[in-house]
């Protein structure tokens, strides 16, 4: 008996169930296809932006890093890995990474610690605390350019407010931006203030997310404020601290605007971080090959540090 005969011999009720099942399957397939098309439609603007401003420049950097360019920036010849060798042999990598690591060391721990202290102090709902929360969050609304201009006036050797305040307590004026010993410190102070708003908002939100019942239980058990903060707040805040740390380190490695406005890498290359060195090499000296090679090296360093943090530091994070 053929399959067609078998189908014909099926009872009418079974055929109706089978037809209904097939129609339902087809309907679900069409619905799933429509949902996928709708999802890709919503993602299309983001994918287009990523393709234009992220993936294309990245692939272009890889292409340029393998070629030499003429003084007008046009491709001259294929040189393989010579641009990478030139970066390491010229000392640009070691000098840039030395200054960059010092900058990260100055800004990241200090900035997170300052934001954590302010978030803890303003966690209690005292009267007027909203004003302090607004003031501490204010730097986040300012652009890098505006912040750098403000601090350029503050750092002015004769007209700046900082040296004026120091003179009131009998301290000699400090050459904030003109001394190799002080320039990186000055840039770091400005960067800490500039990042304080973002770090404060994130950490304050993390503290607000801890249930009040836990604090009340600790208070009933006789725990003091410091013990409560160390035993309860810090472990429950560790995911937020980990996020802030990763973002702050990546942001410090990518700092450019404040250095370009305040010191332009000087004096004596004391603030010539790796990103500014890339800018000088590519857009001032028009050596796009070595500039692209430096950019790829920086990308590898940031990715390696991020992987290390997710591999080892995340083990200390306490997820609820």
PDB file of N, CA, C and O in Angstrom, residues 24 68 76 106 182 232 244 258 269 295 298 316:
ATOM      1  N   UNK A  24      -0.010  25.376  12.277  1.00  0.00           N
ATOM      2  CA  UNK A  24       0.547  26.045  13.457  1.00  0.00           C
ATOM      3  C   UNK A  24       2.069  26.169  13.351  1.00  0.00           C
ATOM      4  O   UNK A  24       2.641  27.206  13.690  1.00  0.00           O
ATOM      5  N   UNK A  68      54.040  51.275   4.366  1.00  0.00           N
ATOM      6  CA  UNK A  68      54.640  52.585   4.617  1.00  0.00           C
ATOM      7  C   UNK A  68      53.879  53.619   3.804  1.00  0.00           C
ATOM      8  O   UNK A  68      53.251  53.296   2.784  1.00  0.00           O
ATOM      9  N   UNK A  76      52.767  53.821   0.184  1.00  0.00           N
ATOM     10  CA  UNK A  76      53.985  53.808  -0.643  1.00  0.00           C
ATOM     11  C   UNK A  76      54.435  52.391  -0.962  1.00  0.00           C
ATOM     12  O   UNK A  76      54.763  52.089  -2.116  1.00  0.00           O
ATOM     13  N   UNK A 106      48.115  56.837  38.847  1.00  0.00           N
ATOM     14  CA  UNK A 106      47.736  58.049  39.572  1.00  0.00           C
ATOM     15  C   UNK A 106      46.217  58.238  39.601  1.00  0.00           C
ATOM     16  O   UNK A 106      45.670  58.699  40.617  1.00  0.00           O
ATOM     17  N   UNK A 182      55.731  68.033  37.650  1.00  0.00           N
ATOM     18  CA  UNK A 182      54.368  68.308  38.085  1.00  0.00           C
ATOM     19  C   UNK A 182      53.320  68.115  36.984  1.00  0.00           C
ATOM     20  O   UNK A 182      52.126  68.023  37.269  1.00  0.00           O
ATOM     21  N   UNK A 232      29.625  44.247  54.964  1.00  0.00           N
ATOM     22  CA  UNK A 232      28.377  44.142  54.192  1.00  0.00           C
ATOM     23  C   UNK A 232      28.440  44.955  52.900  1.00  0.00           C
ATOM     24  O   UNK A 232      28.217  44.437  51.802  1.00  0.00           O
ATOM     25  N   UNK A 244      33.441  49.520  37.657  1.00  0.00           N
ATOM     26  CA  UNK A 244      34.071  50.849  37.649  1.00  0.00           C
ATOM     27  C   UNK A 244      35.566  50.735  37.392  1.00  0.00           C
ATOM     28  O   UNK A 244      36.149  51.541  36.662  1.00  0.00           O
ATOM     29  N   UNK A 258      42.281  66.043  27.406  1.00  0.00           N
ATOM     30  CA  UNK A 258      42.853  66.945  28.406  1.00  0.00           C
ATOM     31  C   UNK A 258      44.347  67.128  28.187  1.00  0.00           C
ATOM     32  O   UNK A 258      44.890  68.223  28.423  1.00  0.00           O
ATOM     33  N   UNK A 269      58.130  65.502  27.113  1.00  0.00           N
ATOM     34  CA  UNK A 269      57.416  64.226  26.953  1.00  0.00           C
ATOM     35  C   UNK A 269      56.950  63.632  28.280  1.00  0.00           C
ATOM     36  O   UNK A 269      56.678  62.435  28.360  1.00  0.00           O
ATOM     37  N   UNK A 295      48.614  51.945  17.403  1.00  0.00           N
ATOM     38  CA  UNK A 295      47.207  51.789  17.793  1.00  0.00           C
ATOM     39  C   UNK A 295      46.855  50.325  18.015  1.00  0.00           C
ATOM     40  O   UNK A 295      46.142  49.987  18.975  1.00  0.00           O
ATOM     41  N   UNK A 298      48.374  49.201  21.301  1.00  0.00           N
ATOM     42  CA  UNK A 298      47.569  49.682  22.427  1.00  0.00           C
ATOM     43  C   UNK A 298      46.291  48.855  22.571  1.00  0.00           C
ATOM     44  O   UNK A 298      45.880  48.517  23.691  1.00  0.00           O
ATOM     45  N   UNK A 316      37.255  37.693  42.936  1.00  0.00           N
ATOM     46  CA  UNK A 316      37.012  38.339  44.224  1.00  0.00           C
ATOM     47  C   UNK A 316      35.645  38.985  44.295  1.00  0.00           C
ATOM     48  O   UNK A 316      35.246  39.496  45.350  1.00  0.00           O
TER      49      UNK A 316
END
